Tab-separated table of C-alpha atoms and ligand atoms in Angstrom:
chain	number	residue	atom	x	y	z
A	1	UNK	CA	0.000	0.000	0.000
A	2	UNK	CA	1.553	3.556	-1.221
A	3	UNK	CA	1.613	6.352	1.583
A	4	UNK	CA	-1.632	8.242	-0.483
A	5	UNK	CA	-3.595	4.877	-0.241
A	6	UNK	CA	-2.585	5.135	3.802
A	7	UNK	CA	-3.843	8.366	3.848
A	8	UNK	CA	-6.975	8.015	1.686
A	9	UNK	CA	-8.100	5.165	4.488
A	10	UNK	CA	-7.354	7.332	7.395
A	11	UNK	CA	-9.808	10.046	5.927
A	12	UNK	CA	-12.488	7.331	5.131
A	13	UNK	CA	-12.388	6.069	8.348
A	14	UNK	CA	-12.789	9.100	10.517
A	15	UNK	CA	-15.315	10.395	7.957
A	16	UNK	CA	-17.886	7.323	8.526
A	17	UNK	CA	-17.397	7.697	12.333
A	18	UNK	CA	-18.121	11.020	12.258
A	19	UNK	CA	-21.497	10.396	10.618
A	20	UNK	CA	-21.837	6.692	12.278
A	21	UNK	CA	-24.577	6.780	15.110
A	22	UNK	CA	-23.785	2.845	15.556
A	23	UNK	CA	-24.759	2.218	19.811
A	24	UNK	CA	-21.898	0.357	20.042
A	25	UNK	CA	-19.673	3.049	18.387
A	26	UNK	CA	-16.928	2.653	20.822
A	27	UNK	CA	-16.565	-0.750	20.438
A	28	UNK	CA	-16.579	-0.667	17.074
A	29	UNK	CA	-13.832	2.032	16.238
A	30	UNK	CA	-11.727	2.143	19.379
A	31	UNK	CA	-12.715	-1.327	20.358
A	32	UNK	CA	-9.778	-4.377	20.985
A	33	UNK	CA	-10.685	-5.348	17.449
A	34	UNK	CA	-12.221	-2.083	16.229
A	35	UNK	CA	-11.807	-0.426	12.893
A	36	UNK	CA	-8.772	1.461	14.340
A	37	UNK	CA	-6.567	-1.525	14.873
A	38	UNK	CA	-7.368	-3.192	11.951
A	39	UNK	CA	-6.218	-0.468	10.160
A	40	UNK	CA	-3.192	0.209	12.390
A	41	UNK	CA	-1.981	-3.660	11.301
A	42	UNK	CA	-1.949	-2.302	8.116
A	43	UNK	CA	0.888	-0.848	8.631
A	44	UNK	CA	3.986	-3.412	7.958
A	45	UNK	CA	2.609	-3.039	4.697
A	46	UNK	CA	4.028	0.829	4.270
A	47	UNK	CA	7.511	1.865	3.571
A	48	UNK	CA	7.671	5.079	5.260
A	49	UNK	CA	6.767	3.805	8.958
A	50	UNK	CA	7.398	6.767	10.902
A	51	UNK	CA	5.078	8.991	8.830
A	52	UNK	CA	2.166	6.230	8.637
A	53	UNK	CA	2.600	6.065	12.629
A	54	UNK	CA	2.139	10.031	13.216
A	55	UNK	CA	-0.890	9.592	10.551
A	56	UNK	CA	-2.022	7.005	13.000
A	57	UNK	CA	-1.435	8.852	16.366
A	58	UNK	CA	-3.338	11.718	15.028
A	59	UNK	CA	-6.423	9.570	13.873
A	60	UNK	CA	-6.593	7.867	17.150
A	61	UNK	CA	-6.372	11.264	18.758
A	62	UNK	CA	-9.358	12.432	16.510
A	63	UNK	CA	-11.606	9.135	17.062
A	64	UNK	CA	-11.253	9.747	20.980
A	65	UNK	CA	-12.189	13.363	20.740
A	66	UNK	CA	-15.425	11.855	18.505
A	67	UNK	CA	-16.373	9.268	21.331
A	68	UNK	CA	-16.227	12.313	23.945
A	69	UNK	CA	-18.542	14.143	21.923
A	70	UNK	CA	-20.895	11.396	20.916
A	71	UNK	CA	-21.250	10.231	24.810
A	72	UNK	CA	-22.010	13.825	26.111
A	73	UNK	CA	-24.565	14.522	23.033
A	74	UNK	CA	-26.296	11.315	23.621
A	75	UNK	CA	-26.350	11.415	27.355
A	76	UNK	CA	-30.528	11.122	27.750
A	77	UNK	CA	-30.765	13.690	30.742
A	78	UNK	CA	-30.096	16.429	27.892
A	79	UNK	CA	-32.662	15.277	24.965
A	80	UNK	CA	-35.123	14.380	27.490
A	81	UNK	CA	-35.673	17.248	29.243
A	82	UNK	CA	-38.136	20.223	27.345
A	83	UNK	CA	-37.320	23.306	30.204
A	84	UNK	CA	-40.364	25.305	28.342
A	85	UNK	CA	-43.261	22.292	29.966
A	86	UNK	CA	-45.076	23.343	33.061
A	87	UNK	CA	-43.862	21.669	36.200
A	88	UNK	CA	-45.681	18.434	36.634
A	89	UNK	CA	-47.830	18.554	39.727
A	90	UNK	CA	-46.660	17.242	42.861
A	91	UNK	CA	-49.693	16.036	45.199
A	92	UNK	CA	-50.147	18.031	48.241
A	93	UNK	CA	-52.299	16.881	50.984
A	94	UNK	CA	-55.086	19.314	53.556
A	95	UNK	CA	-56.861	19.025	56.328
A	96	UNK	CA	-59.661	16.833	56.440
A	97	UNK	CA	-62.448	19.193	56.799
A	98	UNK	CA	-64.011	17.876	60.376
A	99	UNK	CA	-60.239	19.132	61.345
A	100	UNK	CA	-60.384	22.332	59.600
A	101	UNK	CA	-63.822	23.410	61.162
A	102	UNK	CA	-62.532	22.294	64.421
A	103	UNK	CA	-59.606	24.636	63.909
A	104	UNK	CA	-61.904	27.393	62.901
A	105	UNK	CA	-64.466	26.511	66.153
A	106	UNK	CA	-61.422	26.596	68.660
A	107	UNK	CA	-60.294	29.806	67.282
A	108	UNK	CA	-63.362	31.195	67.364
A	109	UNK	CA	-64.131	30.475	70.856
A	110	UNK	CA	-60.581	31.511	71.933
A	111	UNK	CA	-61.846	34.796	71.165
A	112	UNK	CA	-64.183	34.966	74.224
A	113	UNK	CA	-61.853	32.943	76.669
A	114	UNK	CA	-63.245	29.491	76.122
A	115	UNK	CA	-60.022	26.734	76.101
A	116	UNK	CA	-59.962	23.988	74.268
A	117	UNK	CA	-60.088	20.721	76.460
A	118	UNK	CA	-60.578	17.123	75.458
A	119	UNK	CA	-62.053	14.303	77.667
A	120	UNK	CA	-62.202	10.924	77.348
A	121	UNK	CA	-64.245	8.953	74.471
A	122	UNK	CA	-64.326	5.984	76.675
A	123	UNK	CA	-65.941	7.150	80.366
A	124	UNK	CA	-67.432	6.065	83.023
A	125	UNK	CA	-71.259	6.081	82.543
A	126	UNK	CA	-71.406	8.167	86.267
A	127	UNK	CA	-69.833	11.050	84.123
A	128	UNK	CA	-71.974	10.511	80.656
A	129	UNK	CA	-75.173	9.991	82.400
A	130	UNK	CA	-75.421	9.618	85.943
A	131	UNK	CA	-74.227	13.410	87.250
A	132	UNK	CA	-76.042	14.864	84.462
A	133	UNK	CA	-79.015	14.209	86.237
A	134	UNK	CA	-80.064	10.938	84.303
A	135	UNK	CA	-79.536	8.211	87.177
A	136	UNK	CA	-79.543	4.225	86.390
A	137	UNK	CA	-82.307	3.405	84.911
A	138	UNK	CA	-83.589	6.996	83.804
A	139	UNK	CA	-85.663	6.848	80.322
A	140	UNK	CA	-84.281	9.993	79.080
A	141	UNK	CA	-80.658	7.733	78.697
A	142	UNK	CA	-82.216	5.884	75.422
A	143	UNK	CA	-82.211	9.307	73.573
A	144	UNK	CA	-78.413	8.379	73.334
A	145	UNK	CA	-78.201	5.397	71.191
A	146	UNK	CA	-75.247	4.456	73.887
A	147	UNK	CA	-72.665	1.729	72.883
A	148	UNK	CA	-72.033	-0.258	76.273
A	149	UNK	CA	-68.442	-1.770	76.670
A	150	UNK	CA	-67.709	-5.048	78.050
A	151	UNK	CA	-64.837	-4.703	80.523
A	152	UNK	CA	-64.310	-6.964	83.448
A	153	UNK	CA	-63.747	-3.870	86.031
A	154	UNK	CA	-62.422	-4.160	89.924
A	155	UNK	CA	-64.989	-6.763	91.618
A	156	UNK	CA	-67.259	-5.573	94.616
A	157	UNK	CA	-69.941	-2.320	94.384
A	158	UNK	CA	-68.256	0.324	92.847
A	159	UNK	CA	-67.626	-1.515	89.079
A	160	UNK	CA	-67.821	1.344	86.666
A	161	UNK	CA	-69.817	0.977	83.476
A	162	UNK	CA	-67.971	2.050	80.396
A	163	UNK	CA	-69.779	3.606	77.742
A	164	UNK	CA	-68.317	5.386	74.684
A	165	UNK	CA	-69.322	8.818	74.994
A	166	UNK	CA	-73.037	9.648	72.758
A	167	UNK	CA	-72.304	13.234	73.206
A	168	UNK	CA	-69.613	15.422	74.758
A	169	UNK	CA	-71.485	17.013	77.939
A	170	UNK	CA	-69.755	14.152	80.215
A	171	UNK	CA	-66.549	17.478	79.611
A	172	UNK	CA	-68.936	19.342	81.439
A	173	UNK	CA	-68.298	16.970	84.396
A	174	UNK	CA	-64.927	16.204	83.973
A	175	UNK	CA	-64.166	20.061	84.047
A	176	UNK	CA	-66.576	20.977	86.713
A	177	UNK	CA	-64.979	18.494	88.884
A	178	UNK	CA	-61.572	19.209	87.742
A	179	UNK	CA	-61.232	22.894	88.123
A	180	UNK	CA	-63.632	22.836	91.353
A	181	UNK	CA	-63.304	27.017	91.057
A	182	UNK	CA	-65.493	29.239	88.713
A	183	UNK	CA	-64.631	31.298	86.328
A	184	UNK	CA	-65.009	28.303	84.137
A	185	UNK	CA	-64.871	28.544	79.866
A	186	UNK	CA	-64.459	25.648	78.150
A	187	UNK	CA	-64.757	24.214	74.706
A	188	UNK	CA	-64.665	20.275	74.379
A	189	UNK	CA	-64.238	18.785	71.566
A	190	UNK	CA	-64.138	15.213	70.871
A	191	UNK	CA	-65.130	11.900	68.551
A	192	UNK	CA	-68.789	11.118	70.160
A	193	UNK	CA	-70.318	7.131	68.952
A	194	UNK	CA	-73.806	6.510	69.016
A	195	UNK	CA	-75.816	2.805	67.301
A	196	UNK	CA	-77.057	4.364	64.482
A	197	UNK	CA	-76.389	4.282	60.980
A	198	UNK	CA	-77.219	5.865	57.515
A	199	UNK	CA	-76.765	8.323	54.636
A	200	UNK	CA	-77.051	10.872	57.453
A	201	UNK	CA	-75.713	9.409	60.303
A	202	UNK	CA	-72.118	7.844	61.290
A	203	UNK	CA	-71.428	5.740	64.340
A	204	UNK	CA	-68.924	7.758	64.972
A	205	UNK	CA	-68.880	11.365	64.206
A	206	UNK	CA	-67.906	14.493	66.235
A	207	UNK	CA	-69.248	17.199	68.703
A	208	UNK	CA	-68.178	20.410	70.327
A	209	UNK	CA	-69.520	21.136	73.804
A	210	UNK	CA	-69.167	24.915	75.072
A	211	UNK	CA	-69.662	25.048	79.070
A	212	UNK	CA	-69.534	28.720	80.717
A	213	UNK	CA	-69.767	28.361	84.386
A	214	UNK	CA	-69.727	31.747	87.122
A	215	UNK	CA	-71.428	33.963	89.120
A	216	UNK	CA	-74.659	35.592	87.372
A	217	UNK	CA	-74.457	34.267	84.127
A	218	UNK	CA	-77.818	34.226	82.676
A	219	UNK	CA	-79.635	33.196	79.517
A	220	UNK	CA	-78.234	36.624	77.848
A	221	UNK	CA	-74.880	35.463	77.901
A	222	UNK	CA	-75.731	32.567	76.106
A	223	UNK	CA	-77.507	33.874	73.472
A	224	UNK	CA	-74.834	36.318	73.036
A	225	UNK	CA	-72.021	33.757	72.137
A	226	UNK	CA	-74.244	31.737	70.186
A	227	UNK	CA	-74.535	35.024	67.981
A	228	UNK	CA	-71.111	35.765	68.129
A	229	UNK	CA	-70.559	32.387	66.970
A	230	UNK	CA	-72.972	32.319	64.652
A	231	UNK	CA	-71.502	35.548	62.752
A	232	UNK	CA	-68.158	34.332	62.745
A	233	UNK	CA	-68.592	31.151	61.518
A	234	UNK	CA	-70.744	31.377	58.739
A	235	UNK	CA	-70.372	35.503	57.962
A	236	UNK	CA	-71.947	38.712	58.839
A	237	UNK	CA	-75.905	39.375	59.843
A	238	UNK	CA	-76.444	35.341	60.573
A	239	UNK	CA	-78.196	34.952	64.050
A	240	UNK	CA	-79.286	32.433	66.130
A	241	UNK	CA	-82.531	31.278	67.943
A	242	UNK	CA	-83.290	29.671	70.181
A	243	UNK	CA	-86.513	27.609	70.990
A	244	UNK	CA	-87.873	25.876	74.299
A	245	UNK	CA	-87.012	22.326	74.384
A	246	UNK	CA	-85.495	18.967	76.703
A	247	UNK	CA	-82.779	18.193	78.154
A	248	UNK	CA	-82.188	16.631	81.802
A	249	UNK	CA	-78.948	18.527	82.682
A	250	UNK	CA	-80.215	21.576	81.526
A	251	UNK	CA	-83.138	24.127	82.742
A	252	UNK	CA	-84.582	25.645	80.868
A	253	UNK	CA	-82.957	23.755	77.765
A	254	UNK	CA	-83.369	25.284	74.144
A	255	UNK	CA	-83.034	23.745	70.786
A	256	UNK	CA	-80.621	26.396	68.233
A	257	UNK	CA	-81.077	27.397	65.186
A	258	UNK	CA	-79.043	29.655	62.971
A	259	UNK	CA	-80.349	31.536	59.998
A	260	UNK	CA	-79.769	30.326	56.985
A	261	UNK	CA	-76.929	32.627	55.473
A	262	UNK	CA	-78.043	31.851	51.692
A	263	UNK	CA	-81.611	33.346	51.691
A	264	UNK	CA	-80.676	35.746	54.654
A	265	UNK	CA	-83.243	33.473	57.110
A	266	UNK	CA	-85.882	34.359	54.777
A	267	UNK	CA	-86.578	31.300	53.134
A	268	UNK	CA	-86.823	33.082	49.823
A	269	UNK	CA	-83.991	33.767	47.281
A	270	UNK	CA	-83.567	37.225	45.731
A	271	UNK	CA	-85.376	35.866	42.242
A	272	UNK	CA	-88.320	34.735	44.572
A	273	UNK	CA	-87.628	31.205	44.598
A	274	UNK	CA	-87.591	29.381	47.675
A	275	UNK	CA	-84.689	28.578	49.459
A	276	UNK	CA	-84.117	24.665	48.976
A	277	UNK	CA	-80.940	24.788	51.089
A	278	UNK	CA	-83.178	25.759	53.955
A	279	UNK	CA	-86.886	25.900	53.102
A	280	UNK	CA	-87.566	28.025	56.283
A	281	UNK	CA	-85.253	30.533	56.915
A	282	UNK	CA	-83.824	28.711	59.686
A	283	UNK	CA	-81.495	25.236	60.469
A	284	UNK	CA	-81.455	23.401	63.152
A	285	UNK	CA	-78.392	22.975	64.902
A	286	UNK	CA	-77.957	22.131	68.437
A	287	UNK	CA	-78.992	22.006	72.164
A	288	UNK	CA	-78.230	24.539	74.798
A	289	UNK	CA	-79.451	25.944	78.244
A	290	UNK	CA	-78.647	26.553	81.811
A	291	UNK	CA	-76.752	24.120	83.545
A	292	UNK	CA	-79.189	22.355	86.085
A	293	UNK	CA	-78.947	22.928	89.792
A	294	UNK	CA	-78.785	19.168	90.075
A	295	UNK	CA	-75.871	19.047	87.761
A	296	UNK	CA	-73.917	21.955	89.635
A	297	UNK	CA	-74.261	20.120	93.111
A	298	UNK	CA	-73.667	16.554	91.552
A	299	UNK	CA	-69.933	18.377	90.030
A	300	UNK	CA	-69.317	20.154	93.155
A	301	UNK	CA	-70.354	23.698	92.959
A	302	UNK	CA	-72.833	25.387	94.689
A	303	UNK	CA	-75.866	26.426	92.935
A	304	UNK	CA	-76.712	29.119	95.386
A	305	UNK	CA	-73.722	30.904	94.450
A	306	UNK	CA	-73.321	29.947	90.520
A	307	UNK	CA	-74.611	29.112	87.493
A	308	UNK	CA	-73.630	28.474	84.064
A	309	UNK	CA	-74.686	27.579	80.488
A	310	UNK	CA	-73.960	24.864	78.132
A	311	UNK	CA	-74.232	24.330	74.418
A	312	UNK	CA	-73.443	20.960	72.721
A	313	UNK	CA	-73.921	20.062	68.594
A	314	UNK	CA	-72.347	18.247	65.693
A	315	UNK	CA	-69.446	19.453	63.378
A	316	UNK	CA	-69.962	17.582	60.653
A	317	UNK	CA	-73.075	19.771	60.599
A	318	UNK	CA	-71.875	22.455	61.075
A	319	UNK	CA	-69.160	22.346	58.822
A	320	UNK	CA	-71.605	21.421	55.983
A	321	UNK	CA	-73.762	24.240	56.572
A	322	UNK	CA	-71.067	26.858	56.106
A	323	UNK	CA	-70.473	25.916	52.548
A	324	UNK	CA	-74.030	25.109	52.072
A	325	UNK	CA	-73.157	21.598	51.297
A	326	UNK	CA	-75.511	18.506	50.767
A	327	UNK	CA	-73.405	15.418	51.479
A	328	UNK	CA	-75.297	12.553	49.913
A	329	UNK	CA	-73.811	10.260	52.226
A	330	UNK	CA	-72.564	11.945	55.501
A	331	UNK	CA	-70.484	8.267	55.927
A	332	UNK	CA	-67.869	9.756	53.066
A	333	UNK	CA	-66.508	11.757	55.040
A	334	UNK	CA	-64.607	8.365	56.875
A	335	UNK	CA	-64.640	6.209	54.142
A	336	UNK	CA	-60.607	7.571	52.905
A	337	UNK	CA	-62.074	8.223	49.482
A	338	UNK	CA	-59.579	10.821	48.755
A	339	UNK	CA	-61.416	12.211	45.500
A	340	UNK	CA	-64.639	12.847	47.704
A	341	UNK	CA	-61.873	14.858	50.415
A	342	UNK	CA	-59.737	16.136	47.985
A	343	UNK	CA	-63.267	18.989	47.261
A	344	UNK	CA	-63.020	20.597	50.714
B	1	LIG	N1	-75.580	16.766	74.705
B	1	LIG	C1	-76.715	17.212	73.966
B	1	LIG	C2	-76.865	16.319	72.721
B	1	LIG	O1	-76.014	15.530	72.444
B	1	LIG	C3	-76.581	18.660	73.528
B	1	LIG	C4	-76.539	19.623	74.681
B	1	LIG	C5	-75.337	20.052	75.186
B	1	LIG	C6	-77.716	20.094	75.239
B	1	LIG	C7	-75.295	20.962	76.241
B	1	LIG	C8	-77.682	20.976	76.287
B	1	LIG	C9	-76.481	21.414	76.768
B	1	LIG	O2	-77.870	16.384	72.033
């Protein structure tokens, strides 16, 4: 082979490997028995060594610079990624919203003094029933759809019936009989289980239970923080009412109701139609009234010198109200469906 043959093959070679897009391009031109060596062997062939070797040198010098190139303009990372797309959407996760009105109710309340507390789910049925003026036996206890726990106690009189709590007043008790001393404000909220079950109705499902306890309070106060409440939950010029009603720790005992903040508590919309959300102007919410005498002397305070009122209701109601929400099945709300949560 002549020198200009050498040459010619040297300039054919680095020409396809310029152009090659082989995968296995190292292998195949710098490779053990690549293009490169085979060509190199060619060598004995030529007379004038020394030049065909610097020919050589150079060309192997060239193919490495290639196989740098072609590995850093074929590393994926740099085709792949288009900086002009949006960002792709990482998942971020909320409060469930029984947690976020309960957040908004303590808050609230923590306006007029009234601390959060939280009492046990599982009490004694003294506390539940028993010092709120419903002794053994009393009919008004089946109001309270109560579970009843099995659990062996201490033998002899005093065995203590266990109950999971059907509403929060047993806080009242607990915070009566903890604190002993008036002023008392308190706001307890807990999970409250009662034996029934349906599309509006949950075993388990939650209460708040306000309990203002001093000397003189009167009926005025109450209805004053249920106003208060009811303008700061659920927005300006929404009141409250209250109606005579039942209850054996309280006397007198009211049902509440809060005007319906879509139609104004008019029942009417401003086109004329009626309001479906409420049909009367008004929703029921809750029970209330002044904590009975019986109730004060059962917790330890004197009756003579104080009194006190006490407001108990649901907050999966109430958090449904305030975005004038009709939950088909109330039971979705514990069911971990995370596309039914992921609307609140
Ligand atoms: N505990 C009552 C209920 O579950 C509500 C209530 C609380 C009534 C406090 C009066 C006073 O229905």
């Amino acid at each position: 082979m002549t020198q200009k043959e050498f040459q010619t093959q040297i300039n054919d070679l680095l020409k396809q490997a310029r152009q090659d897009q082989a995968p296995d391009w190292q292998v195949k031109y710098l490779g053990k028995k690549g293009l490169f060596k085979q060509l190199s062997a060619t060598i004995k062939d030529i007379s004038d060594k020394k030049a065909a070797g610097q020919l050589l040198n150079q060309l192997k010098k060239d193919l490495e610079m290639l196989a740098t190139q072609k590995s850093q303009a074929g590393t994926p990372t740099q085709e792949s990624i288009d900086y002009t797309l949006p960002a792709s959407d990482e998942p971020i996760g909320h409060l469930h919203p029984i947690s976020q009105a309960t957040e908004k109710i303590v808050s609230i309340f923590a306006e007029l003094g009234f601390v959060r507390v939280r009492h046990p789910e599982l009490d004694d049925d003294e506390n539940v029933f028993g010092r709120l003026n419903m002794s053994p036996g009393h009919p008004a206890r089946d109001e309270w759809e109560t579970f009843f726990v099995a659990h062996p106690g201490k033998p002899g009189k005093n065995k203590i019936r266990w109950v999971m709590t059907p509403h929060t007043s047993n806080g009242q008790v607990h915070e009566m009989m903890r604190l002993r001393q008036p002023p008392i404000r308190m706001i307890n909220i807990t999970r409250t289980y009662r034996r029934q079950q349906d599309v509006t109705h949950t075993q388990m499902f939650h209460q708040f239970e306000g309990l203002m306890v001093d000397r003189d309070v009167n009926i005025t106060h109450l209805k004053g923080v249920l106003d208060y409440f009811a303008r700061e939950f659920y927005g300006p010029g929404t009141k409250s009412r209250i109606r005579p009603f039942h209850f054996q720790f309280t006397e007198p005992s009211f049902e509440i109701d809060f005007s319906c903040h879509l139609c104004g508590g008019t029942g009417k919309l401003p086109n004329g139609d009626k309001c479906k959300f409420c049909k009367s102007g008004w929703h029921e919410v809750g029970g209330a009234g002044m904590v009975h005498p019986n109730v004060l002397t059962a917790c330890g305070l004197d009756p003579q010198e104080y009194s006190g009122f006490a407001f108990g209701w649901g907050i999966e109601r109430t958090y449904t109200l305030q975005d004038h929400i009709q939950i088909d099945d109330i039971r979705d709300f514990y069911n971990g469906n995370l596309k039914f949560l992921q609307q609140f």
